[in-house]
Coordinates of C-alpha atoms and ligand atoms in Angstrom, one line a residue:
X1 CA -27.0 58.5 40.7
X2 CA -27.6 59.1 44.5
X3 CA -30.0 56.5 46.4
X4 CA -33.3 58.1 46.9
X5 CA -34.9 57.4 50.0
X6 CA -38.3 58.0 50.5
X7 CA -41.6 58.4 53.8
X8 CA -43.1 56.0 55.3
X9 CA -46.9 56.7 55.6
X10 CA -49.6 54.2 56.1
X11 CA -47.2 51.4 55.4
X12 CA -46.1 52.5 51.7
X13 CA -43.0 54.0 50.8
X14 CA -44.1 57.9 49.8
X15 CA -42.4 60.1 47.9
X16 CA -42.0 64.0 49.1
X17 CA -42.9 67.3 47.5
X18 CA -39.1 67.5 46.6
X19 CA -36.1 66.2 48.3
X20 CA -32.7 67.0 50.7
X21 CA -29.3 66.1 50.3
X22 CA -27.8 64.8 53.4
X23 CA -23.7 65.1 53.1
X24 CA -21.2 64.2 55.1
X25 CA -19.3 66.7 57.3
X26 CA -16.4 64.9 57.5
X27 CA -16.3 65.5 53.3
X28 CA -19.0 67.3 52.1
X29 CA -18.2 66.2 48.5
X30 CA -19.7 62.9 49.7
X31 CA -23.3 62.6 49.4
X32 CA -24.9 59.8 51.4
X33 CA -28.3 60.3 49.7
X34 CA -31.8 62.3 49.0
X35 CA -34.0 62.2 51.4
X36 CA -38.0 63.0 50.8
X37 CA -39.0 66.4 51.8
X38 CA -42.3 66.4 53.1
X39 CA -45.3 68.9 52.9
X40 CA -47.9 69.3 55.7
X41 CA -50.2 67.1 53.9
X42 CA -47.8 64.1 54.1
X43 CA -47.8 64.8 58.1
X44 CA -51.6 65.3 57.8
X45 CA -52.2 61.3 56.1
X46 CA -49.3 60.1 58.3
X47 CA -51.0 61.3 61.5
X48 CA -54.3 59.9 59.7
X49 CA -52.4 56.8 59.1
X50 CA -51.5 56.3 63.2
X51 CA -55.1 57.4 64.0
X52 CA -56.6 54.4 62.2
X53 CA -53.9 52.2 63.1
X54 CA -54.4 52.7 66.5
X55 CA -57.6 50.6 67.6
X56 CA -55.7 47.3 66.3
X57 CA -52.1 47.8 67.5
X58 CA -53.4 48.9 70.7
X59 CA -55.3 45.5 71.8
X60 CA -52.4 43.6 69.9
X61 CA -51.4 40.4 71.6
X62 CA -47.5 41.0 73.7
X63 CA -46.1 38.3 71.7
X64 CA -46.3 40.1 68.5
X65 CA -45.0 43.1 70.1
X66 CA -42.4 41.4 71.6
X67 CA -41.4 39.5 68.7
X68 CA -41.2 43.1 66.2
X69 CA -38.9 44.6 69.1
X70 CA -37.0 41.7 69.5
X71 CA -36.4 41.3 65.7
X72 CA -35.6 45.0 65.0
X73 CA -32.8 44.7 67.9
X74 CA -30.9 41.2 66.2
X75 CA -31.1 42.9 63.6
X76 CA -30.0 46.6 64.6
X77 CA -27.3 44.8 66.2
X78 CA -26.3 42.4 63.7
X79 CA -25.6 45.3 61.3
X80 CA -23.6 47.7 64.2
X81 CA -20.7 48.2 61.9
X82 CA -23.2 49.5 58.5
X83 CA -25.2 51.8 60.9
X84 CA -22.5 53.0 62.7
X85 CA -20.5 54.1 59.4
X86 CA -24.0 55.7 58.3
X87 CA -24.1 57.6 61.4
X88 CA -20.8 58.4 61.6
X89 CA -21.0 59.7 58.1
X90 CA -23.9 62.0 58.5
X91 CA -23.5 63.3 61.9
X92 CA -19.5 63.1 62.2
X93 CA -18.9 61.5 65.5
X94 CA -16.2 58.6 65.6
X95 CA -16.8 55.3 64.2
X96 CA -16.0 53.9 67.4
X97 CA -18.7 56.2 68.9
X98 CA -21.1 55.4 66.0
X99 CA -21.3 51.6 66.4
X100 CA -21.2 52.0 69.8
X101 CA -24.6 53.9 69.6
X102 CA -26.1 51.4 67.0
X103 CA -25.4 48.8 69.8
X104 CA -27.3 51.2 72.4
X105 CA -30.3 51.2 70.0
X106 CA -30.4 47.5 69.6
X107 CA -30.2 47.2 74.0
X108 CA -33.1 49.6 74.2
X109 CA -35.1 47.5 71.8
X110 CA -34.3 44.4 73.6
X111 CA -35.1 46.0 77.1
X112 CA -38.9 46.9 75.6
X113 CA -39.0 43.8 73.6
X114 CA -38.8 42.4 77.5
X115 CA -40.9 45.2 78.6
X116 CA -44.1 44.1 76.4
X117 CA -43.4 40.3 78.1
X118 CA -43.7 42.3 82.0
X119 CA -47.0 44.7 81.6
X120 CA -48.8 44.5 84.5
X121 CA -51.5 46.3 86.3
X122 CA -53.0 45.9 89.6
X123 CA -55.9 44.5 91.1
X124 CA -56.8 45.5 94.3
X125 CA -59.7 45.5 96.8
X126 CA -62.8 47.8 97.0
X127 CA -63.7 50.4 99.5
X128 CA -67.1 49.1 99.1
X129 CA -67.7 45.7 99.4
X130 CA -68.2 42.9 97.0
X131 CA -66.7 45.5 94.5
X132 CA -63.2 44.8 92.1
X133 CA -61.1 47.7 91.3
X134 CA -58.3 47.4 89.0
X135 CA -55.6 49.5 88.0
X136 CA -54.1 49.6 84.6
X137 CA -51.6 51.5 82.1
X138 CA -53.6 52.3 78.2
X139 CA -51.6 53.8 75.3
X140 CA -52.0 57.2 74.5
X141 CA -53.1 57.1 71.1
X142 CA -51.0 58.4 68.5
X143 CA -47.6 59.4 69.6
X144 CA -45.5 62.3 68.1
X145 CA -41.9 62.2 68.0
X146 CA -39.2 65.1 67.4
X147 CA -35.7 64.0 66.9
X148 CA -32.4 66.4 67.0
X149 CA -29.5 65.4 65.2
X150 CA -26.9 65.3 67.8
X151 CA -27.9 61.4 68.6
X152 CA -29.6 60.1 64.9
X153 CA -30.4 56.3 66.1
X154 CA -30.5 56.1 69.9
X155 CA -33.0 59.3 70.5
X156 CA -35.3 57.8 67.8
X157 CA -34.9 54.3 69.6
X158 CA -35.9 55.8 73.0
X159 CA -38.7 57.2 71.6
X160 CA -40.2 54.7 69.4
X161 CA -39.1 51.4 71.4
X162 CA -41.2 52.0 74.4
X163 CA -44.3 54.0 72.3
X164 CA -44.8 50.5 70.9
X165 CA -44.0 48.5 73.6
X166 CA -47.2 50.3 75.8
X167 CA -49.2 50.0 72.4
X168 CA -49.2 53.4 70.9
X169 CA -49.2 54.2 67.0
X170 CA -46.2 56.7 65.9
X171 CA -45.2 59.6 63.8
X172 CA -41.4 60.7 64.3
X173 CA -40.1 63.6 62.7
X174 CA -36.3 63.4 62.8
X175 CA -33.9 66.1 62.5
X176 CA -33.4 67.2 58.8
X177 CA -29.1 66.6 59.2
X178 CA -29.6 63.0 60.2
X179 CA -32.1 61.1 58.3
X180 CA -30.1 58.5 57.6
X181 CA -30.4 56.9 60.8
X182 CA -34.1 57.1 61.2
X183 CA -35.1 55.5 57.5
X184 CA -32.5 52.6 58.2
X185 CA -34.2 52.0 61.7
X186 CA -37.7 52.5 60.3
X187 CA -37.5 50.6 57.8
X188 CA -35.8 47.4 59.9
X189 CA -38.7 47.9 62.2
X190 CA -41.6 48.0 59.3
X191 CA -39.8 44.6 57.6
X192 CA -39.8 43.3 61.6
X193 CA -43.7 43.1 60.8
X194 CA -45.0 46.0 61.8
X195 CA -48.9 46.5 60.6
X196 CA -49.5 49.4 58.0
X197 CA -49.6 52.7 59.9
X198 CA -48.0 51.9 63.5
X199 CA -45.1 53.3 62.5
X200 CA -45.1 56.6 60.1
X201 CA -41.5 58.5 59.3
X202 CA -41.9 61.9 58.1
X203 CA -38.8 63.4 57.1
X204 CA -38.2 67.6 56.1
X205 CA -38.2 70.8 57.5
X206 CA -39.2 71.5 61.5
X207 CA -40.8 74.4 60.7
X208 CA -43.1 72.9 58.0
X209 CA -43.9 69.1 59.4
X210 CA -42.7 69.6 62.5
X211 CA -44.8 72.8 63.0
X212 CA -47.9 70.7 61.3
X213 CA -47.4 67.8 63.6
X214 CA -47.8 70.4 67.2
X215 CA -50.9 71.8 65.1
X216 CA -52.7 68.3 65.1
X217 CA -55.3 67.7 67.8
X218 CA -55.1 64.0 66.9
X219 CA -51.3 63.9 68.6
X220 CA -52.2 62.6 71.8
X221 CA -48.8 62.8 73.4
X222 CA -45.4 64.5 72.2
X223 CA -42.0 63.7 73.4
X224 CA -39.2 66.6 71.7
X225 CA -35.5 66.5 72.2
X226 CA -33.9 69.6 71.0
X227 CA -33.3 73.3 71.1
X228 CA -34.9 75.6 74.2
X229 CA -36.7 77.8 71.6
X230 CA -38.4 75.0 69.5
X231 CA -39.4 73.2 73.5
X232 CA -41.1 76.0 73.9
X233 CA -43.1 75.9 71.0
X234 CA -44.0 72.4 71.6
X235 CA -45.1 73.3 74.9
X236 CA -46.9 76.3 73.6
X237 CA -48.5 74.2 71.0
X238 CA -49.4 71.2 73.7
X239 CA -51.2 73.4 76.0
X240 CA -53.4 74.7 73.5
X241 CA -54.7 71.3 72.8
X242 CA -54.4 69.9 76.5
X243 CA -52.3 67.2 75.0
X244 CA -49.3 65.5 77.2
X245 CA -45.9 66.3 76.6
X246 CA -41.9 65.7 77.5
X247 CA -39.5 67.9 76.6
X248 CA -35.2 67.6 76.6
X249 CA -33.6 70.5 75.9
X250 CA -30.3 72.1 76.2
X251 CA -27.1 71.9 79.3
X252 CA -24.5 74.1 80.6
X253 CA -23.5 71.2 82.3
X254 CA -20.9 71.4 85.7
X255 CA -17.7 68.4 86.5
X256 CA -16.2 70.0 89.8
X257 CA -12.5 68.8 90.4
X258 CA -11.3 69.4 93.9
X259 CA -8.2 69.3 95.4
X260 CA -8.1 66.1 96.5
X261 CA -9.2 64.2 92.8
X262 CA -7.0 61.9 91.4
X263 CA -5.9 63.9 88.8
X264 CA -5.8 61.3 86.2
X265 CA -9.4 60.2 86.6
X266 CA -10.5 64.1 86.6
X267 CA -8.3 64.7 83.5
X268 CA -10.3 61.8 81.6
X269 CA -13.9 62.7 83.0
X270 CA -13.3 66.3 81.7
X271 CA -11.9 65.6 78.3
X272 CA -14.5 63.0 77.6
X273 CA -17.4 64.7 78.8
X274 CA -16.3 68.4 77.8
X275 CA -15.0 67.5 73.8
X276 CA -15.9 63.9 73.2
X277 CA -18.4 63.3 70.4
X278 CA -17.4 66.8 69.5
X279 CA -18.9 68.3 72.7
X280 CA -21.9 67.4 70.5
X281 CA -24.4 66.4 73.6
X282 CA -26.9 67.9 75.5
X283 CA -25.0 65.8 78.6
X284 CA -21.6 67.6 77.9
X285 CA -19.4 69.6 80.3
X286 CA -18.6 72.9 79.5
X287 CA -18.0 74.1 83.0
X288 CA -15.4 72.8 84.1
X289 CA -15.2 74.0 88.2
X290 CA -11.6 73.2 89.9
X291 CA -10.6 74.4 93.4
X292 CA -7.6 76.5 93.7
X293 CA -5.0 73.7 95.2
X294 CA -5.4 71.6 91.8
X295 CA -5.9 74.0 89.5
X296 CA -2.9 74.4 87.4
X297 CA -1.6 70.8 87.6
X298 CA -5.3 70.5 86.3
X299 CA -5.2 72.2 83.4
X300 CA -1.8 71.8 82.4
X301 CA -2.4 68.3 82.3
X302 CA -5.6 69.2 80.3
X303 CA -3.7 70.9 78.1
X304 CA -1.2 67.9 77.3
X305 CA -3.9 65.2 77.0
X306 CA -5.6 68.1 74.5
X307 CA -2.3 68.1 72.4
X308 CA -2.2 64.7 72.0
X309 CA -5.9 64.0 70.3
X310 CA -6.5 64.0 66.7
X311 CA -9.4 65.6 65.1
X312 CA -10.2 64.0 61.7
X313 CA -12.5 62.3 59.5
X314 CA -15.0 60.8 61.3
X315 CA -14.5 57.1 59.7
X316 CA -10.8 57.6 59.9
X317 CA -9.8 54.9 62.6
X318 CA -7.1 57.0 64.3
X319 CA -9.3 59.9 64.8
X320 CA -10.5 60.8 68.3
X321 CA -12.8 64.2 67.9
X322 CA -14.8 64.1 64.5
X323 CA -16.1 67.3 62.7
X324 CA -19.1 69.6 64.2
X325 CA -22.0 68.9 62.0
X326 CA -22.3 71.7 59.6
X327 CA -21.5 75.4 59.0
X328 CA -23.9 77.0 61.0
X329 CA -23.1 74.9 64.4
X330 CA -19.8 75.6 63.3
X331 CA -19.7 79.3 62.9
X332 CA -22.0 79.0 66.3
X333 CA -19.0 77.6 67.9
X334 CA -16.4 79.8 66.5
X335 CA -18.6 83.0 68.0
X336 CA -18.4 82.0 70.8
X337 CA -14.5 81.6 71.1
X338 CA -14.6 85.2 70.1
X339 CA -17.2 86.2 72.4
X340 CA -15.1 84.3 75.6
X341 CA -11.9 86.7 74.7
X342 CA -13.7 89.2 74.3
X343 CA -15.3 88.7 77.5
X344 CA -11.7 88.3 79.0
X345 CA -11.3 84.1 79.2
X346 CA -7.8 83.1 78.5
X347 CA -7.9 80.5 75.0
X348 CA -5.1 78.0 76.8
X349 CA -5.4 75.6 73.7
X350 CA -7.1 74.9 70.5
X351 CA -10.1 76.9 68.9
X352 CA -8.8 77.2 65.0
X353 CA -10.5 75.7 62.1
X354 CA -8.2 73.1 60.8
X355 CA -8.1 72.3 57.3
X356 CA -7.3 69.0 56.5
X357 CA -7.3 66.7 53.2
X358 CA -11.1 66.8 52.8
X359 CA -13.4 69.9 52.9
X360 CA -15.2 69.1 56.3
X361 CA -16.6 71.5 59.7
X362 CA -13.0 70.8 61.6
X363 CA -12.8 72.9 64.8
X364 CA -9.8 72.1 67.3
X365 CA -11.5 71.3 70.7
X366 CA -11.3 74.6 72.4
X367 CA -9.9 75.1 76.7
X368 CA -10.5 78.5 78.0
X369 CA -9.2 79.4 81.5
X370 CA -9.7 82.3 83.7
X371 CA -13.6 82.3 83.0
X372 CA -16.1 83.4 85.3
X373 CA -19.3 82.0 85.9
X374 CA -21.5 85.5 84.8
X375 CA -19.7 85.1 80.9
X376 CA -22.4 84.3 78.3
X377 CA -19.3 81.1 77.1
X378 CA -20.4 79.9 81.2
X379 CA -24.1 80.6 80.8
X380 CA -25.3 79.9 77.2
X381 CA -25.5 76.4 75.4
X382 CA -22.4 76.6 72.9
X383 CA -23.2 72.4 71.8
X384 CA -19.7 72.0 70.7
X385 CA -16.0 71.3 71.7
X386 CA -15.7 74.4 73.7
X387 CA -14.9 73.8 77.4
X388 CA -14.1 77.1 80.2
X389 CA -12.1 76.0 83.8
X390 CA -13.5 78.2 86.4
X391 CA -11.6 79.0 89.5
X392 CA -13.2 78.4 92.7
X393 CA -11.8 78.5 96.1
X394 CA -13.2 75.6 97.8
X395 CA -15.8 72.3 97.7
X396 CA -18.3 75.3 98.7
X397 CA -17.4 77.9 96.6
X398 CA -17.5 75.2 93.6
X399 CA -21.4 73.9 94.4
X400 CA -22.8 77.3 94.5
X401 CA -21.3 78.3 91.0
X402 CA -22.3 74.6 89.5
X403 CA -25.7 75.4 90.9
X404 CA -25.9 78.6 89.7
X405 CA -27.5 77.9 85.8
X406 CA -30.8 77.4 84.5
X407 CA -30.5 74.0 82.9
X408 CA -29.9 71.0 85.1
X409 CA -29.1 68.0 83.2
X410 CA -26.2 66.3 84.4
X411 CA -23.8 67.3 87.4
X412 CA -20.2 65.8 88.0
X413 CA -17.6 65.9 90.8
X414 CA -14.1 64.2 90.7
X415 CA -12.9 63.3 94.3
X416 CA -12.1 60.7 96.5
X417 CA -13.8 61.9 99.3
X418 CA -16.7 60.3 100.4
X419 CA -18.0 63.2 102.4
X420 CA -17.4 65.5 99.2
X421 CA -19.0 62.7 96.8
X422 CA -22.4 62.2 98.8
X423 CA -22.9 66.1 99.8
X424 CA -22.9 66.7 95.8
X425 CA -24.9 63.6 95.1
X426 CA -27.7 65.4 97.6
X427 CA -27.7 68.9 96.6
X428 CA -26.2 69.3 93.2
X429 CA -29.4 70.6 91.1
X430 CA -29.2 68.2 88.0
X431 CA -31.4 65.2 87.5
X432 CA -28.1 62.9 86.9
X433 CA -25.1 63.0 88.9
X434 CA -21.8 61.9 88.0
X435 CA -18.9 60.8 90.7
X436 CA -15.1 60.2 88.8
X437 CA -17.6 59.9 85.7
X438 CA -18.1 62.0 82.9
X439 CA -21.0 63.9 82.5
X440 CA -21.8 62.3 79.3
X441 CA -22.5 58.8 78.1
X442 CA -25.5 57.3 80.6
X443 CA -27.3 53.6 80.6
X444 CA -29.7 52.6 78.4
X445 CA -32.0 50.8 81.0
X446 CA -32.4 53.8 83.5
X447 CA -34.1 57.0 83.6
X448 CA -32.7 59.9 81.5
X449 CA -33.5 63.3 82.5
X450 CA -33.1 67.0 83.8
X451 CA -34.2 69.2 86.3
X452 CA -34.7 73.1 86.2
X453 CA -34.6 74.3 82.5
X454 CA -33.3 71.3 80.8
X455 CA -36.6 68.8 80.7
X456 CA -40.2 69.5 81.3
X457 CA -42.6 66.1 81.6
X458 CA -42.0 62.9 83.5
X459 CA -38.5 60.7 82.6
X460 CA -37.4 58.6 79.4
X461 CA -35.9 55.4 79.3
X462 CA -36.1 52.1 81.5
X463 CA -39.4 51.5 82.8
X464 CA -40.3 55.2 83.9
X465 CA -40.9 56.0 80.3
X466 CA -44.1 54.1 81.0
X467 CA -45.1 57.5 82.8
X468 CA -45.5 59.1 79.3
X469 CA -46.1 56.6 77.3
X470 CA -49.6 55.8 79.0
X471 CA -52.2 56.8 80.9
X472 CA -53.3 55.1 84.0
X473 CA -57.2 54.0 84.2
X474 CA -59.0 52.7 87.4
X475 CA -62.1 50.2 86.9
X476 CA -64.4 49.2 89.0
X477 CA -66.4 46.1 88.8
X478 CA -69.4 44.8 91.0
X479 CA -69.5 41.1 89.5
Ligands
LIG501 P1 -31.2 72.0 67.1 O1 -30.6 73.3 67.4 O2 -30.6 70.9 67.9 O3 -31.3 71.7 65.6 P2 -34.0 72.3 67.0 O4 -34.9 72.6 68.2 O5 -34.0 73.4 66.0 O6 -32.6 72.1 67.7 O7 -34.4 71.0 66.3 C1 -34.8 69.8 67.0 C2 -35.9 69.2 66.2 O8 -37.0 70.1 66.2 C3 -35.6 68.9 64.8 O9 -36.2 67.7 64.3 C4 -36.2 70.1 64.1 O10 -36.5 69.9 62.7 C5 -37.5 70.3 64.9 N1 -38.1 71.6 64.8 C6 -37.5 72.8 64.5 N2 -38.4 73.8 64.4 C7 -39.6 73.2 64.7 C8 -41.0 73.7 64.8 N3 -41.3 75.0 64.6 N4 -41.9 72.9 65.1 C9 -41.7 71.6 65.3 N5 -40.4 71.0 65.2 C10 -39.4 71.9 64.9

């Protein structure tokens, strides 16, 4: 009998209309459980749920805030190996990469547990006198939350940690592949002590809850990671109610190796931040720019540090790239192989399916050469291991052609030139820059973000996620 694991709404345990079976794509004979399909009725009482929540957990004391974060992250952490297995075995990244995001969840809890200990506002003097004014942050209200399924327990930490910290009530809708994550972390945080209704999960289909939660005028604020064409739709939905929202969407993210890299460094940037995770992230590099004086040492040392990583079962301790996440993404990621030859990119390694001991989505990280910047494989988000090297002739040649996309999430450059290093750092158009790092894998305690196509809204994570998370009210006071 599979484990049957249901909503939380209102602070009881709600079964769905029917349910989903969330496999593994490492196996998919292994079923990790049934998750509650919800109808837009259950998002209806959970959004009802947060509304009268809200009045109580918003003028709740710091201490109790603090201590619910605070408990959630020992916890979270003390139980890194579990989660990570459970989100290695529903998403397919590595173990090693699965625990190490379960430990990223518990350090964002912790830095809002501390956050709820530092609110502040500001008092300051009148225009007029014997006057007060002061200046402070208020929740929002109820908070929405849409969650992908490319990072199942640190997205839905960014999110909810800092809603509660600034005293908002929550609804998250997580991504129907990975629910596996979100229950284990909502439920830790609703047996952390948090009162009926501040926190509401909703699992099922985006285009039935998620679609119900954007209809709701009582959704006071919405932050979505995901796809461009469902960003759209929250931002669609948003204006018609005049209600705040963030948006994170997609990457065709640039790391520019120039001559003078240290080849080793560029080599291990590229690889992690191009196939790591599966090429799974929003962060990855799939352009990879290289000036002409390093380009073939480049990729034939690409090439031999391809040959030499395995692709396997996720929970499998010698494997380096797990599966992509299920057919569709991978069928996604085997059109566009096609398309790149057909568009006349040189494959230089990799690209078959591999079929290996248990039925899984196994896709050989893929390395074209000889691409230009105008093919759709340089221009459209593939969000899997499929990586093009771009010829360029010079530092020049290669900032124009990283510039030239419409997302701008992260943007790397390997080189030891300073002069190279701080021009890049000034006028690459991404809102995070990488220098000898990959494009991929970021702090928890800083501000995550794009420019251009790739994020709409103010910054999440580290204390600018106060920006959405409140609203800022001026009061004056004759007393
Ligand atoms: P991806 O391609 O990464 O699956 P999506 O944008 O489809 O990106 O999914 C991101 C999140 O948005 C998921 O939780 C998904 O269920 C949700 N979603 C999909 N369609 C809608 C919709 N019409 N309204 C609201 N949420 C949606």
């Amino acid at each position: 009998m599979t484990e049957q694991f249901r909503n939380l709404i209102g602070g009881e345990w709600r079964e769905g209309a029917n349910t989903s079976t969330n496999v593994n794509p490492s196996n998919t004979d292994d079923v990790i459980g049934q998750y509650a399909r919800a109808t837009a009725e259950d998002m209806a009482a959970a959004i009802a749920a947060a509304k009268a929540a809200f009045p109580g957990w918003s003028r709740s004391g710091i201490m109790e805030r603090h201590g619910i974060l605070r408990r959630a992250s020992d916890e979270i952490v003390s139980r890194k190996e579990e989660l990570g297995r459970l989100l290695s075995r529903e998403e397919g990244k590595t173990l090693a990469e699965g625990v190490g995001e379960v430990v990223r969840a518990a350090q964002i809890f912790d830095f809002f547990a501390g956050e709820c200990l530092r609110l502040a506002g500001e008092t300051v003097p009148s225009a007029r006198p014997g006057l007060r004014v002061d200046i402070t942050r208020e929740p929002m209200g109820v908070v929405g939350l849409i969650t992908p399924w490319n990072f199942p327990i640190a997205i839905p930490s960014w999110k909810i940690a800092p809603a509660l910290a600034y005293g908002n009530t929550v609804v998250i809708k997580p991504a129907e592949l990975v629910p596996g994550c979100a229950w284990a972390l909502v439920d830790i945080l609703h047996r952390a002590g948090l009162p009926a209704g501040v926190l509401n999960l909703v699992m099922g289909k985006g285009s039935v809850i998620g679609q119900a939660m954007l209809d709701s005028p009582d959704v006071k604020a919405l932050s979505f990671t995901g796809s461009v064409a469902t960003g759209r739709r929250v931002a669609e939905a948003s204006a018609k109610h005049l209600r705040k929202f963030q948006l994170e969407m997609g990457g065709k993210n640039p790391m520019v190796v120039v001559d003078d890299a240290d080849l080793n460094v560029a080599v291990e940037a590229c690889v992690n931040g191009a196939f790591f995770s599966t090429g799974q992230r929003c962060t990855a590099s799939s352009r990879l720019i290289v000036t002409e004086g390093i380009h073939d040492r480049f990729v034939e040392a690409m090439t031999a540090r391809l040959k030499g990583l395995k692709v396997g079962d996720a929970l499998d301790p010698g494997t380096h790239i797990g599966p992509v996440v299920d057919q569709s993404q991978l069928d996604q990621d085997e059109r566009y192989i096609a398309i790149g030859r057909e568009e006349g990119a040189t494959l230089a390694f990799g690209g078959e399916r591999l079929n290996l001991a248990t039925p899984g989505f196994y896709l050989q990280p893929a390395l074209f050469t000889g691409a230009t910047n105008q093919m759709r494989i340089s221009r459209e988000e593939i969000f899997g291991p499929v990586a093009s090297v771009i010829r360029v002739r010079d530092y020049d040649e290669a900032l124009a052609t990283a510039n030239d996309t419409e997302f701008g999430l992260t943007a790397g450059i390997c080189t030891t030139s300073l002069k190279y290093a701080e021009h890049f750092r000034r006028n690459a158009e991404a809102g995070m820059i990488m220098v000898n790092v990959p494009t991929a894998g970021v702090d928890f305690h800083v501000p995550f973000g794009g420019s251009k196509g790739s994020s709409y809204g103010s910054r999440e994570q580290g204390r600018y996620a106060a920006e959405f998370y409140t609203h800022v009210k001026t009061a004056y006071t004759l007393p």
